[in-house]
Coordinates of C-alpha atoms in Angstrom, one line a residue:
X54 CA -24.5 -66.3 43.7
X55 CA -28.2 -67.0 44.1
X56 CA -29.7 -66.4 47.7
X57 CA -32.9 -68.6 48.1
X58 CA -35.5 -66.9 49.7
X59 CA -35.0 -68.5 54.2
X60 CA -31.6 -66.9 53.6
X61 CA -32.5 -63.6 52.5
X62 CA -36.0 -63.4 55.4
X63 CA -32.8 -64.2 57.8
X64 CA -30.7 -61.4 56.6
X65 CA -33.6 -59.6 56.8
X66 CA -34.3 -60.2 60.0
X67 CA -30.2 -59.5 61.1
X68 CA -30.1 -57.0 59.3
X69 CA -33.2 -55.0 61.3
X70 CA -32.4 -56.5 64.7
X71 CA -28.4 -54.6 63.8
X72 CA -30.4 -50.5 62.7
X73 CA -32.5 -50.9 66.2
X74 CA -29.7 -50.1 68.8
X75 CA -31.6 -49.9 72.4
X76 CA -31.4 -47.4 74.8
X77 CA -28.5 -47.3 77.3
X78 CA -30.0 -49.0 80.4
X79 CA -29.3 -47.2 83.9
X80 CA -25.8 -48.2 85.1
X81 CA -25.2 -50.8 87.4
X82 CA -23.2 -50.5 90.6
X83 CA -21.1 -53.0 91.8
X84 CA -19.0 -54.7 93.8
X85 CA -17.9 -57.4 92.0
X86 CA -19.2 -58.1 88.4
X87 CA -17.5 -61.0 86.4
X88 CA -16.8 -60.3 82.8
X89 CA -15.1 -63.1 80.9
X90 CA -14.7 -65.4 83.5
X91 CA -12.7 -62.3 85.6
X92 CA -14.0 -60.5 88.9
X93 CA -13.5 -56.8 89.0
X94 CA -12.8 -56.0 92.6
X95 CA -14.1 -52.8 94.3
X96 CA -14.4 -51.1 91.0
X97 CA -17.7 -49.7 88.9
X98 CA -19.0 -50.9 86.1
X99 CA -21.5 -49.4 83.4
X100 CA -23.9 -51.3 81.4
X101 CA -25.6 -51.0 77.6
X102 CA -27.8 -53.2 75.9
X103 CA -26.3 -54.2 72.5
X104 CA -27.7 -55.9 69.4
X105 CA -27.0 -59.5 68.8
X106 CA -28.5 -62.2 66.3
X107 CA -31.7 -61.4 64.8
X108 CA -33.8 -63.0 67.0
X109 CA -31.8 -63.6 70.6
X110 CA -32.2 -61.2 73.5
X111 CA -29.9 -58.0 73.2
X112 CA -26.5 -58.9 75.3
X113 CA -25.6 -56.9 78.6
X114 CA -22.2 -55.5 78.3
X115 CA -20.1 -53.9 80.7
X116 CA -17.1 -52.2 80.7
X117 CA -14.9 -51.4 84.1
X118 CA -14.4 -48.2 85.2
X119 CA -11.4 -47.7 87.8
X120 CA -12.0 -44.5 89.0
X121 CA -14.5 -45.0 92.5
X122 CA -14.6 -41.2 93.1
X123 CA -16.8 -40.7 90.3
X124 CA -20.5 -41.1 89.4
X125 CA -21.1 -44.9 88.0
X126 CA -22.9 -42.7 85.1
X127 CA -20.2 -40.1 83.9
X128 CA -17.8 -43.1 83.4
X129 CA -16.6 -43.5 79.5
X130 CA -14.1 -46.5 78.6
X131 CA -11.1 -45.3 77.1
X132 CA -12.1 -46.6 73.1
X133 CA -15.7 -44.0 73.9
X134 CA -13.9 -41.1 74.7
X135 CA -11.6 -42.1 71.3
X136 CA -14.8 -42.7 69.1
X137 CA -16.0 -39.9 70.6
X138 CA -12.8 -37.9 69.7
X139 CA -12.9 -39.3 66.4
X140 CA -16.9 -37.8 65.6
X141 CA -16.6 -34.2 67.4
X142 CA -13.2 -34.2 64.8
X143 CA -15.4 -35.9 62.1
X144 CA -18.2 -33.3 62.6
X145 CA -15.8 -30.1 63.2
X146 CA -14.3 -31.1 59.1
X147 CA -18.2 -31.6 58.1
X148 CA -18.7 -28.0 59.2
X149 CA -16.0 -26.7 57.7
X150 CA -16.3 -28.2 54.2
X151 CA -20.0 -27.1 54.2
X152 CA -18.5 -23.7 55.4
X153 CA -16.3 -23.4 52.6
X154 CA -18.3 -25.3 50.1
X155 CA -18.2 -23.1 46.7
X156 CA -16.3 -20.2 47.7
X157 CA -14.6 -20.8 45.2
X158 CA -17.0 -21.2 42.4
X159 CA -18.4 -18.1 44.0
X160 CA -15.3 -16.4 43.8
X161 CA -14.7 -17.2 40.3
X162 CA -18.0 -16.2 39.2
X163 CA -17.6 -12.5 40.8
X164 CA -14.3 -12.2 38.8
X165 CA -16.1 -13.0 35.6
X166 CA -19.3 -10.7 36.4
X167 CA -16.7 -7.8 37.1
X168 CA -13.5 -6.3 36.1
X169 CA -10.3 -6.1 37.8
X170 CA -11.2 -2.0 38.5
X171 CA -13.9 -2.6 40.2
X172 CA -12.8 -5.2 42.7
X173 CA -10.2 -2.6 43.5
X174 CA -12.5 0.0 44.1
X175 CA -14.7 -2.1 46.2
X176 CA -11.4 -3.1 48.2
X177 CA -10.8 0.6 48.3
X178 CA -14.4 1.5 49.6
X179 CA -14.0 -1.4 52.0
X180 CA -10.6 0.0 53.8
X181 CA -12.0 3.9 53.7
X182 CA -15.3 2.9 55.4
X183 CA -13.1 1.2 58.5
X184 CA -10.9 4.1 58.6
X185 CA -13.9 6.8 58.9
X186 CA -15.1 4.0 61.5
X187 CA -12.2 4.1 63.5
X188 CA -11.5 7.6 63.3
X189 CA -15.0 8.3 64.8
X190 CA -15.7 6.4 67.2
X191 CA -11.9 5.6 68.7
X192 CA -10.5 7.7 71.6
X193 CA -8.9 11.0 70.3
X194 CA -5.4 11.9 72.2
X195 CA -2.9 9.9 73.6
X196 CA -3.6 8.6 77.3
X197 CA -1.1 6.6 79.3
X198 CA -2.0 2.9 80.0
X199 CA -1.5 3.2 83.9
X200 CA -2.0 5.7 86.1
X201 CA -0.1 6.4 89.8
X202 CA 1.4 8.3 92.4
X203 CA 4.1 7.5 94.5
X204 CA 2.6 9.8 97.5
X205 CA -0.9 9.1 98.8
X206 CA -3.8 11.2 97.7
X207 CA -5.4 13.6 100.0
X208 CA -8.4 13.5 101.8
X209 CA -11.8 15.0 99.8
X210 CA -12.5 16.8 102.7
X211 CA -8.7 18.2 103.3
X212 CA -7.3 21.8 101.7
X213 CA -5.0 19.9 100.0
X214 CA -7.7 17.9 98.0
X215 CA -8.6 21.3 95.8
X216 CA -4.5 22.1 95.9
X217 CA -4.0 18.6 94.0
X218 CA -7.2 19.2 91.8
X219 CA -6.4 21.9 90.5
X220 CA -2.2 21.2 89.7
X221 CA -3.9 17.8 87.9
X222 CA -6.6 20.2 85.7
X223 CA -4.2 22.7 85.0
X224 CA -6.7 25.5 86.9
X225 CA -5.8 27.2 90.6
X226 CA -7.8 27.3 93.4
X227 CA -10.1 30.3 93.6
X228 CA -12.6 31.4 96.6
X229 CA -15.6 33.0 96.3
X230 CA -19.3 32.8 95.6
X231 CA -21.9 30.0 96.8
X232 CA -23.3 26.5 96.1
X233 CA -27.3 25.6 96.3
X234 CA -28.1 22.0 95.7
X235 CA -31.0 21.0 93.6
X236 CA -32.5 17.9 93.6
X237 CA -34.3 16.8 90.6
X238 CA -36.8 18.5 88.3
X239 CA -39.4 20.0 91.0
X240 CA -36.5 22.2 92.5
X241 CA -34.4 23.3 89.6
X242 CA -37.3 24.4 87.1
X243 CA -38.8 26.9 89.4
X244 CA -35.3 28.2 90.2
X245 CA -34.3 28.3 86.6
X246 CA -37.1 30.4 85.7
X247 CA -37.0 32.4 88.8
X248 CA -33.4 33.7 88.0
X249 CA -34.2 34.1 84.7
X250 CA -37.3 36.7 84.9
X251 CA -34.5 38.8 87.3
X252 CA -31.9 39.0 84.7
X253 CA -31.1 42.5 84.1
X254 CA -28.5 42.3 81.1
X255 CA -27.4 39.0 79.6
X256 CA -28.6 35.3 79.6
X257 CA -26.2 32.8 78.0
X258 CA -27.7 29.1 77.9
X259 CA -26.5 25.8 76.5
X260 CA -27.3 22.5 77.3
X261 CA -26.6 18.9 75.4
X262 CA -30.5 17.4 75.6
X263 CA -33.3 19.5 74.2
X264 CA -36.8 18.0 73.9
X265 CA -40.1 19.3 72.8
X266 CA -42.6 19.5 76.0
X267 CA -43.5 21.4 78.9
X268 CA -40.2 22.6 80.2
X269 CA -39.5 23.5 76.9
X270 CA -42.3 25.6 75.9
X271 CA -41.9 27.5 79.8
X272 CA -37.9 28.0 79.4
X273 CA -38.6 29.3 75.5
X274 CA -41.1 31.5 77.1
X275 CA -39.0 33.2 79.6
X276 CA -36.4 33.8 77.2
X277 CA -38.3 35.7 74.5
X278 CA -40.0 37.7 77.2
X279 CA -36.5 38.8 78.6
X280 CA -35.5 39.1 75.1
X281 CA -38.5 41.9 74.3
X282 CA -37.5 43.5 77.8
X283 CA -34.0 44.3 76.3
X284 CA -32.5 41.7 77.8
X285 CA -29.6 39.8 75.6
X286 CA -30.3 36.1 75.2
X287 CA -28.0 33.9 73.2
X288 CA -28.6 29.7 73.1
X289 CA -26.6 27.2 72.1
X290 CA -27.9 24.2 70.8
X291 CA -25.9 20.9 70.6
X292 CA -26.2 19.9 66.7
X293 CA -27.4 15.8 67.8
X294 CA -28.7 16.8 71.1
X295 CA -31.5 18.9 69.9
X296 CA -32.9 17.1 67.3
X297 CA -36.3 16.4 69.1
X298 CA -37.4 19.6 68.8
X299 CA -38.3 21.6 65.9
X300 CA -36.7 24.9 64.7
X301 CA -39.7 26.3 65.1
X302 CA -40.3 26.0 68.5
X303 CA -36.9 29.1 68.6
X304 CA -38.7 31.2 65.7
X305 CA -40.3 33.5 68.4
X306 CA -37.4 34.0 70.4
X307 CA -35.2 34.9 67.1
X308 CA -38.0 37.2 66.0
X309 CA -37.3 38.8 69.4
X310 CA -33.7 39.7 68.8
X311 CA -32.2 36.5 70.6
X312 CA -29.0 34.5 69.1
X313 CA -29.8 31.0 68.5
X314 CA -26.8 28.9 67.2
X315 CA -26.3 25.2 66.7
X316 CA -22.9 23.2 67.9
X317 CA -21.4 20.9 64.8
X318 CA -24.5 20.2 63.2
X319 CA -23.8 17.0 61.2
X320 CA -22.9 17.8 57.5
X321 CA -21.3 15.9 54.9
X322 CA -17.5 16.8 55.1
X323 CA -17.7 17.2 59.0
X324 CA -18.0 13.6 60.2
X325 CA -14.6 13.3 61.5
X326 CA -15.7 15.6 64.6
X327 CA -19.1 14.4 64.7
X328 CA -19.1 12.4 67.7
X329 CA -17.5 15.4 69.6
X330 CA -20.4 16.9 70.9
X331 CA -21.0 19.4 73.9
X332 CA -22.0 17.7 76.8
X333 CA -21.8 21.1 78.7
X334 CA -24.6 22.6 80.9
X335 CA -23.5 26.1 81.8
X336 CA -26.6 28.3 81.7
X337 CA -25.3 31.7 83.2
X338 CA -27.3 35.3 83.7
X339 CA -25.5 38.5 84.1
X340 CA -22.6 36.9 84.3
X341 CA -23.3 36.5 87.9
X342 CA -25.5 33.3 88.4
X343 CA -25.3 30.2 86.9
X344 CA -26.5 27.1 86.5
X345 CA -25.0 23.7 85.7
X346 CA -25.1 19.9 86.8
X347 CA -26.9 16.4 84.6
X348 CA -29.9 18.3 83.9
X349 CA -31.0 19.6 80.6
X350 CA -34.2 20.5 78.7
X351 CA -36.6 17.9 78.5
X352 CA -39.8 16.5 80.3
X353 CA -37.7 13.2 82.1
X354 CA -36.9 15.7 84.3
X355 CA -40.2 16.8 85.4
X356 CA -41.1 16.3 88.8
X357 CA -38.9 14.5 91.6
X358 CA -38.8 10.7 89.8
X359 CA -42.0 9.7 90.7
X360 CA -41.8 6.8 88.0
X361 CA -39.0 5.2 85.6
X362 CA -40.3 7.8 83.2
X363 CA -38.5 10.4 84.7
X364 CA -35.5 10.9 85.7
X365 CA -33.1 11.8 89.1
X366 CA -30.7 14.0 88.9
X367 CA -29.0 17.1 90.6
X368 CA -28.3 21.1 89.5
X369 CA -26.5 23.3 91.0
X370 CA -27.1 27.2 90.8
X371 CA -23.6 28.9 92.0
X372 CA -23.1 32.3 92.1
X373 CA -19.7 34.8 91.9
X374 CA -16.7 33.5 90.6
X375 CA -17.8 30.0 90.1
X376 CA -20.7 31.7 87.7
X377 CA -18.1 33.4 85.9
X378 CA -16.0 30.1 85.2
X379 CA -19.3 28.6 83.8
X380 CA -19.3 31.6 81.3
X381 CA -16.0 31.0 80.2
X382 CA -17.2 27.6 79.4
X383 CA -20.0 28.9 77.5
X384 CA -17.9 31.7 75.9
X385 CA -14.9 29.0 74.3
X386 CA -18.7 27.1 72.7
X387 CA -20.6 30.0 71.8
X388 CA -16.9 31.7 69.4
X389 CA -16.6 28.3 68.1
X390 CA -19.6 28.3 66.3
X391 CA -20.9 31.7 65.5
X392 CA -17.8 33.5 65.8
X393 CA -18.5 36.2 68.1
X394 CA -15.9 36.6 70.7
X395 CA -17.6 37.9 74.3
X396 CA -14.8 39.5 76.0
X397 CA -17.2 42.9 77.2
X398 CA -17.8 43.8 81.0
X399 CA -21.4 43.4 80.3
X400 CA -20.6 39.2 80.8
X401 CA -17.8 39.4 83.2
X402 CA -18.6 41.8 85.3
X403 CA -15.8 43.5 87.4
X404 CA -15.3 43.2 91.3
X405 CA -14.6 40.2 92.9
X406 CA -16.3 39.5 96.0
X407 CA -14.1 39.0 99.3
X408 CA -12.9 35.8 101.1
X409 CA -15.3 35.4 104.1
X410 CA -17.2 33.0 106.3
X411 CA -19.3 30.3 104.1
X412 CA -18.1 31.1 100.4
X413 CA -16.8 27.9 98.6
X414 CA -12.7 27.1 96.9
X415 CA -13.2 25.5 94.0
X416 CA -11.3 24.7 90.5
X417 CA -13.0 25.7 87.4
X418 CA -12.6 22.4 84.7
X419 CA -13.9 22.5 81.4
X420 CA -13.1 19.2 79.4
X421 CA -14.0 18.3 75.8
X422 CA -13.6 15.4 73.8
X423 CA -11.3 16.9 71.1
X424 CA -8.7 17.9 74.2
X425 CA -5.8 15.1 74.4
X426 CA -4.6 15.9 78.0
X427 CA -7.6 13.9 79.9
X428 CA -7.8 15.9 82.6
X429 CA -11.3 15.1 83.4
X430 CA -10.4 11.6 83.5
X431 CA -7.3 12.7 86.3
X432 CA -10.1 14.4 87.9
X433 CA -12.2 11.5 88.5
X434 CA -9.1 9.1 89.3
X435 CA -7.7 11.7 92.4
X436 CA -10.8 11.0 94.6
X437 CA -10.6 7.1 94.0

C-alpha cells in the first residue's frame, strides 16, 4: 500500500511525540479528584504526564491510591508494581543468560584442546590444593560447641579462683616467688638487660617477633658478652617470626659459643604444621628469673607509646618457682627442635623458697596450637 507523503510527516510526527515520554510531574494531593466522571473521596492520588497524539498537550493521568498513611509519592498502582515485577524478573534472566552465555562453547573447546588425563589431573590438583588449605588454616583438635557449668564461677580475687584454674589447665596451685609489672618498652628493656649482665650460669631466651633495630643490636650484644664470660646462652627463634632480621645479625653470638636454633622453619614437606608457630615469650636466667608477657624483640616497643608507631604492652619479670615454670616452657621448645634435652641442676636449680608474707599462688599454663585439649581457651572462659 502506497503512503503519500501528509500521511507519512503525520506518522512521523506520532511517532516522535510516542519515544519522548516526560518526566513524572510532582504528585498531587487531594481530596477529591474526579477521574472518569467518578470522585475519589478522602484518598491520594498520583499524577504523570503521558504522551498523546502528535501534536496535543501530553494528558494528566492519575491513578488512586487507598492507602492515606503513606507518602502521596511512594504510592505504585497495583499493574506498576506488576510491570515492575515483570522487568526486575526480565532483567534477573538477561543476567543470567549473559552469565552463562558460551560456557558451553567454552567447555567444549577445553575438551578438544586437552585430553581426558589432564582434566583429571587438574580436578585432582584442584581437590589437593583445598585439602592442604583446610588442613592449615582450620582449627586442630576437637572443641565442644558450648561451654558451662552448673555451679557459679568464683571470684578472681577468691582462693578458689586459682583452685578452679588450675583443675581446668590440668596444673596445681604452687606458691612462691614474685611479680614486678612492666609497663611498655621504657621499663622492660632496661630490666631485661639489667638481669641479663647478672647472670651467672645460663640464659635461655625465646620470643615469637624478632626485628632488626636498636633493641636488637643491645639484646644481641648482652648475649655474646655473657656468652664470652662463660655464660651459657641458648635462643630460640620462631621460623616466621624472625624473618626480619638477618642471620647475620646472630653470627657473633654463635662465634661466641651460644646455641642459636630456629622453631619449624618453613620447608617443603612441612606445611601441614606450618601455621603452628611459638607464640611463647619465656626468656629465663639461671633458672631463677624470668621474663615473659606481649613483648618481644623489635623497635614498636621502644619507648612508652609516644605515637601509633609504637606499641603498649606489659612484661612481667617473676622470679622462683614461677621462673622455673617459664623454663619448662622454654625446655618442651628448645628439645623439639635441636634435640637436646635440659634436665641438669644447672637450669632448675634445687631449693624451693618458703611460703611467706607477699609471695604470689599461681598455675603454670603452657598452651600450643598443635594441643587438642584447649585449655587456654577454658582459661580465658573461667574469668568471664
Amino acid at each position: 500500500m502506497n503512503v503519500g507523503p501528509s500521511a507519512s510527516r503525520s506518522f512521523a510526527r506520532r511517532s516522535a511525540s510516542a519515544d519522548s515520554v516526560a518526566a513524572f510531574a510532582p504528585p498531587v494531593s487531594t481530596s477529591g479528584v474526579m477521574r472518569s466522571g467518578r470522585r475519589f473521596n478522602n484518598s491520594v492520588a498520583t499524577a504523570a504526564y503521558r504522551p498523546s497524539l502528535a501534536g496535543s498537550t501530553p494528558r494528566l493521568v492519575q491513578s488512586r491510591c487507598p492507602r492515606l498513611s503513606v507518602a502521596p509519592e511512594s504510592c505504585i498502582s497495583w499493574r506498576g508494581r506488576l510491570n515492575a515485577y515483570r522487568f526486575g524478573a526480565l532483567g534477573m534472566a538477561v543476567a543470567a543468560q549473559r552469565l552463562t552465555h558460551g560456557v558451553g562453547a567454552r567447555w567444549h573447546a577445553v575438551r578438544r584442546r586437552y585430553k581426558w588425563w589432564q582434566l583429571a589431573l587438574f580436578v585432582i590438583g584442584v581437590i589437593a590444593f583445598v585439602s592442604v588449605m583446610s588442613a592449615l588454616f582450620f582449627a586442630v583438635g576437637n572443641k565442644p560447641t558450648r561451654v558451662y557449668t552448673d555451679a557459679p564461677p568464683p571470684s578472681v580475687d577468691s582462693p578458689d579462683f586459682a583452685t578452679a584454674l588450675g583443675a581446668i589447665v590440668g596444673a596445681p596451685v604452687e606458691h612462691g616467688g614474685s611479680i614486678q609489672i612492666l609497663n611498655n618498652g621504657d621499663e622492660f628493656v632496661p630490666a631485661l638487660l639489667a638481669s641479663i649482665d647478672q647472670a651467672q650460669r645460663t640464659i635461655n631466651f625465646t620470643v615469637y617477633i624478632w626485628s632488626e633495630g636498636t633493641i636488637s643490636n643491645q639484646v644481641l650484644r648482652a648475649l655474646e658478652q655473657k656468652q664470652r664470660q662463660g655464660v651459657l646462652v641458648r635462643v630460640l627463634l620462631d621460623g616466621l617470626g624472625s624473618l626480619k632480621v638477618p642471620d647475620e645479625d646472630f653470627e657473633p653470638l654463635i662465634a661466641a659459643g651460644g646455641r642459636v636454633q630456629k622453631f619449624r622453619t618453613p620447608r617443603f614437606g612441612k606445611l601441614t604444621r606450618f601455621h603452628r608457630r611459638t607464640h611463647r615469650r619465656s626468656i629465663v636466667i639461671d633458672g631463677e628469673v624470668g621474663f615473659t608477657g606481649g613483648m618481644a624483640v623489635s623497635d614498636v616497643w621502644l619507648g612508652h607509646a609516644q605515637d601509633p608507631e609504637h606499641w603498649r604492652d606489659i612484661m612481667f619479670r617473676v622470679t622462683g618457682p614461677i621462673a622455673r615454670s617459664l623454663q619448662n616452657a622454654f625446655v618442651d621448645l628448645w628439645v623439639n627442635s635441636s634435640g637436646e634435652l635440659l634436665i641438669d641442676p644447672v637450669h632448675y636449680p634445687l631449693g624451693a623458697p618458703a611460703i611467706a608474707e607477699g609471695v604470689e599462688r599461681f598455675v603454670h599454663l603452657a598452651n600450643s596450637p598443635s594441643d587438642d585439649d584447649h585449655s587456654l581457651a577454658y582459661f580465658y572462659l573461667l574469668p568471664i
